[in-house]
Tab-separated table of C-alpha atoms and ligand atoms in Angstrom:
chain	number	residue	atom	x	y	z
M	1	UNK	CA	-32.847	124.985	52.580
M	2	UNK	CA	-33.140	128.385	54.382
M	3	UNK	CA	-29.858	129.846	56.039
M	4	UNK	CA	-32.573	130.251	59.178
M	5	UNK	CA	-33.025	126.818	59.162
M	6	UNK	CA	-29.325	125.251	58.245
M	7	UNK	CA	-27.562	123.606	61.153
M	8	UNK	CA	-24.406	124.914	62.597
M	9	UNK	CA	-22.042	122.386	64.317
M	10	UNK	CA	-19.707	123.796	67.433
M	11	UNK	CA	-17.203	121.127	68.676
M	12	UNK	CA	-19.456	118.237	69.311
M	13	UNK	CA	-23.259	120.186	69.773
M	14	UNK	CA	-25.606	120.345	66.733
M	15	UNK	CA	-27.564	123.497	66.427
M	16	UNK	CA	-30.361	122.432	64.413
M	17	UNK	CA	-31.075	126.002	63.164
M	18	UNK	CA	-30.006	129.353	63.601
M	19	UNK	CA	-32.398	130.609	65.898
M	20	UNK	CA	-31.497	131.013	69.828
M	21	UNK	CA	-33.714	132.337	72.453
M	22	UNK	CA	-32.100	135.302	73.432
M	23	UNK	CA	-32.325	135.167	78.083
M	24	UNK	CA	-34.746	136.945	79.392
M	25	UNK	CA	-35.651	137.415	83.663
M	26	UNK	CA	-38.890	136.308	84.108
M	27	UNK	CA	-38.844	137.679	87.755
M	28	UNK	CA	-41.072	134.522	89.201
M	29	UNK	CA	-38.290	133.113	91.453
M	30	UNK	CA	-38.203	132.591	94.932
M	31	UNK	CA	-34.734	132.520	96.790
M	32	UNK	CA	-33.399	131.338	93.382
M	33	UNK	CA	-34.920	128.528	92.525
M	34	UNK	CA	-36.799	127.609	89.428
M	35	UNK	CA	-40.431	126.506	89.552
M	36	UNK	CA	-43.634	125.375	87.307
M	37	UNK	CA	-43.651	128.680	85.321
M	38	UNK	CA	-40.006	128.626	83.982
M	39	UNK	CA	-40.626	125.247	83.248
M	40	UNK	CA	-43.686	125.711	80.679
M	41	UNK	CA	-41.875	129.381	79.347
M	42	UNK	CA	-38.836	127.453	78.840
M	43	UNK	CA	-39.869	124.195	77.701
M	44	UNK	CA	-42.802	126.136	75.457
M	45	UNK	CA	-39.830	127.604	73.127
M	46	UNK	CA	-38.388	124.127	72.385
M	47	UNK	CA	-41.637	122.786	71.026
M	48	UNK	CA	-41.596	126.208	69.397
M	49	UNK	CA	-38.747	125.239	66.811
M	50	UNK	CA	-35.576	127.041	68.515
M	51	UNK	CA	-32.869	125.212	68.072
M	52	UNK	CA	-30.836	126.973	71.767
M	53	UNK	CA	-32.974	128.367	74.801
M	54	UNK	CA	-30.933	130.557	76.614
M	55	UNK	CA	-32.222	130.666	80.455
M	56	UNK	CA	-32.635	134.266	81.406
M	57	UNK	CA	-29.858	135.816	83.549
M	58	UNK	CA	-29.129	133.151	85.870
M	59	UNK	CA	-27.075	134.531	89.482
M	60	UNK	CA	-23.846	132.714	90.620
M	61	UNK	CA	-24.317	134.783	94.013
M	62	UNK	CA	-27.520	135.873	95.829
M	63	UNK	CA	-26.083	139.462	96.124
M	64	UNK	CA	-25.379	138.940	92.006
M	65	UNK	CA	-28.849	139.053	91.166
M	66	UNK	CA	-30.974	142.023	89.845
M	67	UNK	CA	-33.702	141.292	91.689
M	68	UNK	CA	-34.863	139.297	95.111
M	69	UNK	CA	-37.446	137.280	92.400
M	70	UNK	CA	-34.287	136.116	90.035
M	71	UNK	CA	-33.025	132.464	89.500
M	72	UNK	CA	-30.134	131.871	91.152
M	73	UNK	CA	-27.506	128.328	90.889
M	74	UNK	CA	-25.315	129.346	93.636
M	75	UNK	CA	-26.069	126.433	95.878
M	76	UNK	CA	-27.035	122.531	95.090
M	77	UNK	CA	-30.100	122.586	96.463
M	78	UNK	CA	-30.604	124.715	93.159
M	79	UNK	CA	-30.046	121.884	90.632
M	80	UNK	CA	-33.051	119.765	90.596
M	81	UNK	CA	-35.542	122.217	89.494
M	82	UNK	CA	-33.566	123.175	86.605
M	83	UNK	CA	-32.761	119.601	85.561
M	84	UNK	CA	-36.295	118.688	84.816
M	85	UNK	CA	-36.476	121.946	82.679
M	86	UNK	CA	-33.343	120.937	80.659
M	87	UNK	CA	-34.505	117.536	80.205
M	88	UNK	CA	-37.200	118.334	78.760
M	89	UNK	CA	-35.683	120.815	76.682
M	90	UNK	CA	-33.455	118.503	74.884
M	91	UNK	CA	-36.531	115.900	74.831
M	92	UNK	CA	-38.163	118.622	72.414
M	93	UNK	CA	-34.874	118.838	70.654
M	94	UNK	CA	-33.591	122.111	71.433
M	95	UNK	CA	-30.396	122.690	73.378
M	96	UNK	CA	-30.573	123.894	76.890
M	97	UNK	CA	-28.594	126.843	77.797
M	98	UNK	CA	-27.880	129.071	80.801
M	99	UNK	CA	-26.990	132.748	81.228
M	100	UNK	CA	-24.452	133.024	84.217
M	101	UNK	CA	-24.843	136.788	85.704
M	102	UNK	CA	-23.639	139.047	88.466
M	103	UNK	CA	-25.324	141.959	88.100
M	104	UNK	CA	-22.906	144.107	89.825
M	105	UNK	CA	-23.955	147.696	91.157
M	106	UNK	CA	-27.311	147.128	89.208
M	107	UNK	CA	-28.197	144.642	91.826
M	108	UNK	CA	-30.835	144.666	94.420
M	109	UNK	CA	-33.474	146.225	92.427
M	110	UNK	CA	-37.326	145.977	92.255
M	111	UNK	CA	-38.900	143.925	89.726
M	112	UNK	CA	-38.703	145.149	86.178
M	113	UNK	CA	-42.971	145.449	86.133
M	114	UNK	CA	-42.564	147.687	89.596
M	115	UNK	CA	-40.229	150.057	87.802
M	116	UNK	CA	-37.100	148.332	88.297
M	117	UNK	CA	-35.792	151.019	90.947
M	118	UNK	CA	-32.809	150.102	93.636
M	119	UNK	CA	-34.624	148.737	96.797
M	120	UNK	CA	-32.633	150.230	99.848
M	121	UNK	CA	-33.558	148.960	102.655
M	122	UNK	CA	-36.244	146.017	103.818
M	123	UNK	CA	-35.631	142.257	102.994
M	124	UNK	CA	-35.245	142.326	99.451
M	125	UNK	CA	-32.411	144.535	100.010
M	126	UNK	CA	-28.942	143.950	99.854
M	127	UNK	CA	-25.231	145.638	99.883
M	128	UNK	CA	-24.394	145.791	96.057
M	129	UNK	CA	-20.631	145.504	94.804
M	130	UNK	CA	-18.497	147.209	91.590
M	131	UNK	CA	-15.531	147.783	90.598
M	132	UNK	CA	-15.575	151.385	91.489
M	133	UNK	CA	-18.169	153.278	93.940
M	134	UNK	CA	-19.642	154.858	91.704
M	135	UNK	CA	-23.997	154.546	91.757
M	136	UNK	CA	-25.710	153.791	88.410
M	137	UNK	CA	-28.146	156.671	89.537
M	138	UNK	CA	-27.356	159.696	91.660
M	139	UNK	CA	-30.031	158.735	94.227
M	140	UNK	CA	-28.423	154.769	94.779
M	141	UNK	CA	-26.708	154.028	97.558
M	142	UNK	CA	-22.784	153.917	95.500
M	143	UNK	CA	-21.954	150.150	95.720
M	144	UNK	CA	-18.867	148.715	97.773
M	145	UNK	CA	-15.488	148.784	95.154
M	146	UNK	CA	-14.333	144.852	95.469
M	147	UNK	CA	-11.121	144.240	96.703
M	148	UNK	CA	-8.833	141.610	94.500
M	149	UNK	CA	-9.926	139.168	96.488
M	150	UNK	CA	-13.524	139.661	96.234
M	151	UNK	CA	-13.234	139.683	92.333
M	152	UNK	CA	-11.109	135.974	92.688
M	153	UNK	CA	-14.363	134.965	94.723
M	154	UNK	CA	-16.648	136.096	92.277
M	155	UNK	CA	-14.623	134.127	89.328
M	156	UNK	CA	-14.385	131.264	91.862
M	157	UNK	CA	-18.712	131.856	91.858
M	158	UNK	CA	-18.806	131.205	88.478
M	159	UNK	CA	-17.131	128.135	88.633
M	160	UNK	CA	-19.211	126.397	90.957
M	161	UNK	CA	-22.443	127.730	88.936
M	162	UNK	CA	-20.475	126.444	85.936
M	163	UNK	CA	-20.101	123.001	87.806
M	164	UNK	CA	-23.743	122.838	89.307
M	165	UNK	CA	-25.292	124.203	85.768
M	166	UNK	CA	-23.426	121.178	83.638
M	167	UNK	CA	-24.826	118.736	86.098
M	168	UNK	CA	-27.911	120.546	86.014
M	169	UNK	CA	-27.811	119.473	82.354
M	170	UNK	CA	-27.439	122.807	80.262
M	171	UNK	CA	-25.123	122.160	77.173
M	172	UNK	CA	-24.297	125.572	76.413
M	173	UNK	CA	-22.741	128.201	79.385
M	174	UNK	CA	-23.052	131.947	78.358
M	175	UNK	CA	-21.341	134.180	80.550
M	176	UNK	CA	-23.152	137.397	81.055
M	177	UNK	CA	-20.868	140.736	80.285
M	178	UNK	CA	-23.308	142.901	78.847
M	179	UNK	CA	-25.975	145.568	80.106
M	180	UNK	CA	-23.648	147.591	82.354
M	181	UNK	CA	-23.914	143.929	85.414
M	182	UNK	CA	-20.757	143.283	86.922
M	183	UNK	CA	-18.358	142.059	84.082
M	184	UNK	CA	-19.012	145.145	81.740
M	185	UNK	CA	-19.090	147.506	84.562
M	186	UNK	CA	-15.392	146.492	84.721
M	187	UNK	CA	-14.605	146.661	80.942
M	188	UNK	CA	-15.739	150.588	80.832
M	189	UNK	CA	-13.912	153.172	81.615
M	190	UNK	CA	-16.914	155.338	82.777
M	191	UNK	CA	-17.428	152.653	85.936
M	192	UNK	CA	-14.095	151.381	86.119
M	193	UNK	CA	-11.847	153.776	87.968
M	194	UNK	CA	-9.410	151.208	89.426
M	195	UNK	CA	-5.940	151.858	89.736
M	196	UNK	CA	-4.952	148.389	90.437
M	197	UNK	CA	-4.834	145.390	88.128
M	198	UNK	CA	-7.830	145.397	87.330
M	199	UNK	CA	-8.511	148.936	86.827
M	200	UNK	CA	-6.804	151.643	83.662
M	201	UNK	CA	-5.305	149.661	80.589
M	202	UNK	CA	-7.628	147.682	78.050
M	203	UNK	CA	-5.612	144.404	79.439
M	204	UNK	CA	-6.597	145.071	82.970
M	205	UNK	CA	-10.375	146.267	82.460
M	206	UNK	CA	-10.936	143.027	80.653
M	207	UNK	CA	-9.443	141.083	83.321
M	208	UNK	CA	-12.214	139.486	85.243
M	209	UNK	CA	-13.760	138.416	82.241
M	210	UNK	CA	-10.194	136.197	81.573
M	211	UNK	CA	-10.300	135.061	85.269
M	212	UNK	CA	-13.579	133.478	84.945
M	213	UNK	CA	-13.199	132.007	81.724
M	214	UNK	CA	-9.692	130.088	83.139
M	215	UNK	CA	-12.032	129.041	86.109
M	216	UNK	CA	-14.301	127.710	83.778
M	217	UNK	CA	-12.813	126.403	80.078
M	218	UNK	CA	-11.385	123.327	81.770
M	219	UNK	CA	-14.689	122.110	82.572
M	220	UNK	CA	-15.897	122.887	79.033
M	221	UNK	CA	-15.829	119.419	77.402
M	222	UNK	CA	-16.792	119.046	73.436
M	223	UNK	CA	-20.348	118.133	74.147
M	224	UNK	CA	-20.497	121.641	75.621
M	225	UNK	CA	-20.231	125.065	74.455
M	226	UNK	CA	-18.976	128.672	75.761
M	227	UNK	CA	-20.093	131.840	74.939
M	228	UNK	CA	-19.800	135.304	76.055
M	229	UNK	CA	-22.376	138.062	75.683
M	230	UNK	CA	-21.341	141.530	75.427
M	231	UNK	CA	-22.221	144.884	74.835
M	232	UNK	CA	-20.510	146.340	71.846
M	233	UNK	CA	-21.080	150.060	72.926
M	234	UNK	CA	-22.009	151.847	75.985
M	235	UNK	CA	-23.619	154.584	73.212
M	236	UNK	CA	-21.299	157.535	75.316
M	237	UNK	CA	-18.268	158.872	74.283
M	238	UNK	CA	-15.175	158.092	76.138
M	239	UNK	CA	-17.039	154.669	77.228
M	240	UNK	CA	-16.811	150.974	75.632
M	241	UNK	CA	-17.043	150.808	72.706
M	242	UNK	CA	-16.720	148.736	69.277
M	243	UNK	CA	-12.621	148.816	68.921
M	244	UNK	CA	-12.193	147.387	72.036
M	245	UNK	CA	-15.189	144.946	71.820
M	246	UNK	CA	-12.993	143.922	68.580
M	247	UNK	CA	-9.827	143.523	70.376
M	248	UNK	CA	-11.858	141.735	73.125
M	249	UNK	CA	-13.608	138.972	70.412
M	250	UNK	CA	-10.232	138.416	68.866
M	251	UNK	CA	-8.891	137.573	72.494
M	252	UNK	CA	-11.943	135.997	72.979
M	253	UNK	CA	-11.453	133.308	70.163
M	254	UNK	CA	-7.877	132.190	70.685
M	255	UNK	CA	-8.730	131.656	74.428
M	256	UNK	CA	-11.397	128.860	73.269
M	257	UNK	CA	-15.139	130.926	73.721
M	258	UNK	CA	-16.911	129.542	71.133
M	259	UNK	CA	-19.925	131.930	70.454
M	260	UNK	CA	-20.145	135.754	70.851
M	261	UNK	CA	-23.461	137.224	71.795
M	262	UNK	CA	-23.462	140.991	70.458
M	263	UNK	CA	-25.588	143.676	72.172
M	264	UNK	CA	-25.444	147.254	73.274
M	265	UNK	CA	-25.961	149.325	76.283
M	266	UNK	CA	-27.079	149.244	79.500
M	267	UNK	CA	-24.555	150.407	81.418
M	268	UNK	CA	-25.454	154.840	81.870
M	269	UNK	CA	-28.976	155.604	82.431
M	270	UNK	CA	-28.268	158.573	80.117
M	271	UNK	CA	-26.966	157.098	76.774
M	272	UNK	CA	-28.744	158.348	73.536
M	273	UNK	CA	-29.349	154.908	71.556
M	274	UNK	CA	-30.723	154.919	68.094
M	275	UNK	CA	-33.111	152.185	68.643
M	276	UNK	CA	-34.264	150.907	65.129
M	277	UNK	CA	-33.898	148.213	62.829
M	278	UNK	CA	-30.673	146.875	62.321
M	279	UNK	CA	-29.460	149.232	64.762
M	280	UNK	CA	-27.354	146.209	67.042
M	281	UNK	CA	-26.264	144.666	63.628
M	282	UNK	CA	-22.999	146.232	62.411
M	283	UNK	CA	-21.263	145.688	66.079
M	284	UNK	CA	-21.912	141.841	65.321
M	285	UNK	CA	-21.143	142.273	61.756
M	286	UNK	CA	-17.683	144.369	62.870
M	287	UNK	CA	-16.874	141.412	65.830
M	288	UNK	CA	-17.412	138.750	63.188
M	289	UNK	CA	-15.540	140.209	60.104
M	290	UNK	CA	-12.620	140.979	62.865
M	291	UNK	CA	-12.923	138.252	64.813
M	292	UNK	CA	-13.636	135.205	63.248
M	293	UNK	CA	-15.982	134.084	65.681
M	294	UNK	CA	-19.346	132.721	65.329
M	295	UNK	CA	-21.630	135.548	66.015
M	296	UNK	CA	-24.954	135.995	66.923
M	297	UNK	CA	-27.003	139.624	66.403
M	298	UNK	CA	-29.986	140.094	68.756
M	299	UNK	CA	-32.417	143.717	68.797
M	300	UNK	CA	-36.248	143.874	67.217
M	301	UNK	CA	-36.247	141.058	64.633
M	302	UNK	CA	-39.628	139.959	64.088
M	303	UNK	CA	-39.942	138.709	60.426
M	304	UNK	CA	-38.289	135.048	58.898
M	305	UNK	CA	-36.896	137.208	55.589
M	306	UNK	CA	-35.391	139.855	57.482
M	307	UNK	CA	-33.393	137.373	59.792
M	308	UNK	CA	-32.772	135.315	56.312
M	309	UNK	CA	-31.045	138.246	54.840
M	310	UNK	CA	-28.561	138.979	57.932
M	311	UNK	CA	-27.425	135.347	57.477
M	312	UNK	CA	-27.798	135.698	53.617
M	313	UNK	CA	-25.147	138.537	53.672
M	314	UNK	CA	-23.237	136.675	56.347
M	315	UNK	CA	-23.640	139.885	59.043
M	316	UNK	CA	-23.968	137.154	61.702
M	317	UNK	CA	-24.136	133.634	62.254
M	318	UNK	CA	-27.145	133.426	65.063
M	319	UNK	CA	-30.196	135.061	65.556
M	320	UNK	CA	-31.135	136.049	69.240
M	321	UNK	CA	-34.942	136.366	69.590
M	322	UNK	CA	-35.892	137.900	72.352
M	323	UNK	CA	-39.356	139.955	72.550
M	324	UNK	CA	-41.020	138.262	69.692
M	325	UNK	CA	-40.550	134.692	71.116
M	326	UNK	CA	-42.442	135.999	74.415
M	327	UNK	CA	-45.707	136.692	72.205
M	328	UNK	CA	-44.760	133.595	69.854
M	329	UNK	CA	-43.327	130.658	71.565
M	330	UNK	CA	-44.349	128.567	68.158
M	331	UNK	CA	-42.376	131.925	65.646
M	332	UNK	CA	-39.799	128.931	64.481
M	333	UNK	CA	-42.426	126.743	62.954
M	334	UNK	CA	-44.142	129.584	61.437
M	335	UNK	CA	-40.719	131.069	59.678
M	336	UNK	CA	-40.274	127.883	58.604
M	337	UNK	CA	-43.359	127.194	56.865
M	338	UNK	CA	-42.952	130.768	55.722
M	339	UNK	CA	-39.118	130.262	54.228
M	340	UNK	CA	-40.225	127.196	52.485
M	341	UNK	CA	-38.417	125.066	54.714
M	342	UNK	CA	-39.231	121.393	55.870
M	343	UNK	CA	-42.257	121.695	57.875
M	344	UNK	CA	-41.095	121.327	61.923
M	345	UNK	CA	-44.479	121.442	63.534
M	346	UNK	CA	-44.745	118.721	66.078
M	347	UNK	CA	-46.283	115.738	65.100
M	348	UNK	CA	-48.829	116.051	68.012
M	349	UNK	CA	-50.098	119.095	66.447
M	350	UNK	CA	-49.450	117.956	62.546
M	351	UNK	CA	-53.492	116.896	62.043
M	352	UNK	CA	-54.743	120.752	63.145
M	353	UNK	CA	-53.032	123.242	60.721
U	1	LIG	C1	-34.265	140.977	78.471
U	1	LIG	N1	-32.937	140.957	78.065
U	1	LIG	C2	-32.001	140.269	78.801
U	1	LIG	N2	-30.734	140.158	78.352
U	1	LIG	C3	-29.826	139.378	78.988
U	1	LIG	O1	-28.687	139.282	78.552
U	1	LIG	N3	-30.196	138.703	80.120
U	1	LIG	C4	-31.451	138.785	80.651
U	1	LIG	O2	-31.768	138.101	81.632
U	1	LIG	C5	-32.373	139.647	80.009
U	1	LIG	N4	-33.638	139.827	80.514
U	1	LIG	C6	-34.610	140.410	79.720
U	1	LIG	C7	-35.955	140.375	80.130
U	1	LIG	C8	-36.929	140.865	79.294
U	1	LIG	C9	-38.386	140.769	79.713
U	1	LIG	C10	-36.597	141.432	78.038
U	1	LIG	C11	-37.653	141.949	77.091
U	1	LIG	C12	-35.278	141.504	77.653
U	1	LIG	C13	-32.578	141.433	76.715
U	1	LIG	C14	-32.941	140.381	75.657
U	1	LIG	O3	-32.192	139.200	75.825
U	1	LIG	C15	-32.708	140.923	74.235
U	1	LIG	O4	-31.343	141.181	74.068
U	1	LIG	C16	-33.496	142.205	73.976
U	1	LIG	O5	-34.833	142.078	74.404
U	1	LIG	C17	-33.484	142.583	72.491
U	1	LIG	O6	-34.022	141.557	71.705
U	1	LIG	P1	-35.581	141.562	71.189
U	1	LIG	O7	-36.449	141.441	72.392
U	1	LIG	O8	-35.787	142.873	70.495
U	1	LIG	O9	-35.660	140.385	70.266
């Protein structure tokens, strides 16, 4: 048996391979809510073969979302929608999962297809929040600096999406604290400016990201699963960067998070990144050599072998497919064929290849 297609066991969830599909906003929501289109997208990759669907950035917060068109589970009414799509997830056999985001000063933007630009003014505009005023571009309006309180409120947010998303039905809860949203705008130094608790030391940048996870790891039982995902590097000097995403994973792992998600970037419109193969893989590799932590890499993989060999060679533990799952829901039943594995097509389609 392929690496790709061994199962990994966390607490009490089966993985049934290594491949997770990595979130990713599908802009098609109205005032939060999920409808027939993330239904088939999401419910498409677990017929597909991957063994974790990760539901794209997912706002605790209507002000926490990137745009006026993203899901949102910061209210009950919320729940219904997404519990046929996880039902049917696990009915395929793949595990549901949910990305839980504040997007932070990148907030209240257009739609990614429109250009993705800060809308200022209009209804689809709103007042965004950081932890320091400080714009992501030089034409935003700066966001508001949260007060302590505000930042309690937001990990107090994430609770209640944490409660509403496990009776929603999703097994695994990623918290979102990459791509320069909320969470990582606090980590870095170049949008953190704080001079309170929560602003200077390593211990106090990370903060909110401990505050949450308290809020939430009681309501993590075994049949569920906690994992972060970060951005190793903000790719500018003097930023975040892969020493203190280290010292982060190794906190990370004695608190109880069960699963690191490693990516880069996202949080400077001007950062130089050396986009390539491999080029997200030693930051995993480094966080799960350090850490101890299951680990999952994610950043242009495309071919079975090549995702074989990072498992092979033990530089992670998960593969995050983002990009190549969009053009090929069915890519897991293909690599497997392709690795030599035990053929996973559904039986519904076994007669037609
Ligand atoms: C993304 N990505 C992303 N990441 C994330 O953490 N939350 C999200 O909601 C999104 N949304 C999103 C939308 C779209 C259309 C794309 C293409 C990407 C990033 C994604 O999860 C992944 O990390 C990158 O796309 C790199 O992996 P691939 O696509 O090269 O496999």
């Amino acid at each position: 048996m392929s690496k790709l297609f061994s199962p990994l066991k966390i607490k009490d969830l089966t993985l049934k391979n290594r491949i997770v599909m990595s979130p990713m906003c599908q802009y098609s929501a109205i005032d939060g809510f999920a409808n027939d289109w993330h239904y088939v997208h999401y419910v498409s990759r677990a017929v597909g073969g991957s063994a974790v669907v990760i539901q794209e950035a997912t706002a605790v917060v209507p002000e926490g979302r990137i745009s006026y068109a993203d899901l949102g589970i910061w209210k009950d009414e919320h729940i219904d929608e997404f519990k046929k799509i996880t039902t049917s997830i696990e009915k395929y056999s793949a595990i549901p999962g949910i990305q839980l985001a504040h997007a932070g000063r990148k907030s209240s933007c257009d739609l990614a297809n429109n250009g993705g630009a800060q809308i200022k003014e209009g209804p689809h505009a709103w007042e965004t929040v950081a932890p320091s005023a400080i714009p992501f571009l030089p034409t935003d309006i700066p966001p508001t600096a949260l007060y302590e309180d505000g930042i309690k409120e937001v990990a107090k947010a994430f609770k209640e999406a944490t409660i509403r998303s496990i009776k929603a039905g999703y097994k695994v809860i990623e918290i979102h604290a990459a791509h320069g949203y909320l969470i990582h705008e606090f980590f870095s130094p170049l949008t953190n400016t704080r001079t309170d608790n929560y602003g200077g030391s390593f211990e106090n940048r990370v903060r909110i990201l401990f505050d949450i996870i308290d809020e939430i790891l009681p309501l993590m039982t075994d049949d569920l699963s906690l994992w972060v995902r970060i951005s190793a590097t903000d790719w500018v000097e003097g930023g975040w960067d892969l020493p203190q995403s280290i010292e982060l994973s190794k906190l990370l792992k004695e608190k109880g998070v069960d699963v690191i998600d490693v990516s880069t970037g996202g949080l400077v419109s001007d950062a130089k990144i050396p986009v390539g193969k491999n080029y997200q893989v030693p930051f995993a590799d480094g966080i799960k050599q350090a850490s101890g932590l299951i680990t999952g890499a994610v950043g242009l993989f495309t071919e079975a072998p090549h995702m074989e060999e990072l498992l092979e060679t033990e530089k992670c533990d998960l593969i995050f497919i983002g990009r190549k799952l969009l053009k090929d829901p069915y890519f897991p039943i293909n690599a497997a064929r392709e690795l030599g594995d035990t053929d996973i097509t559904p039986d519904q389609y076994g007669r037609r290849h």
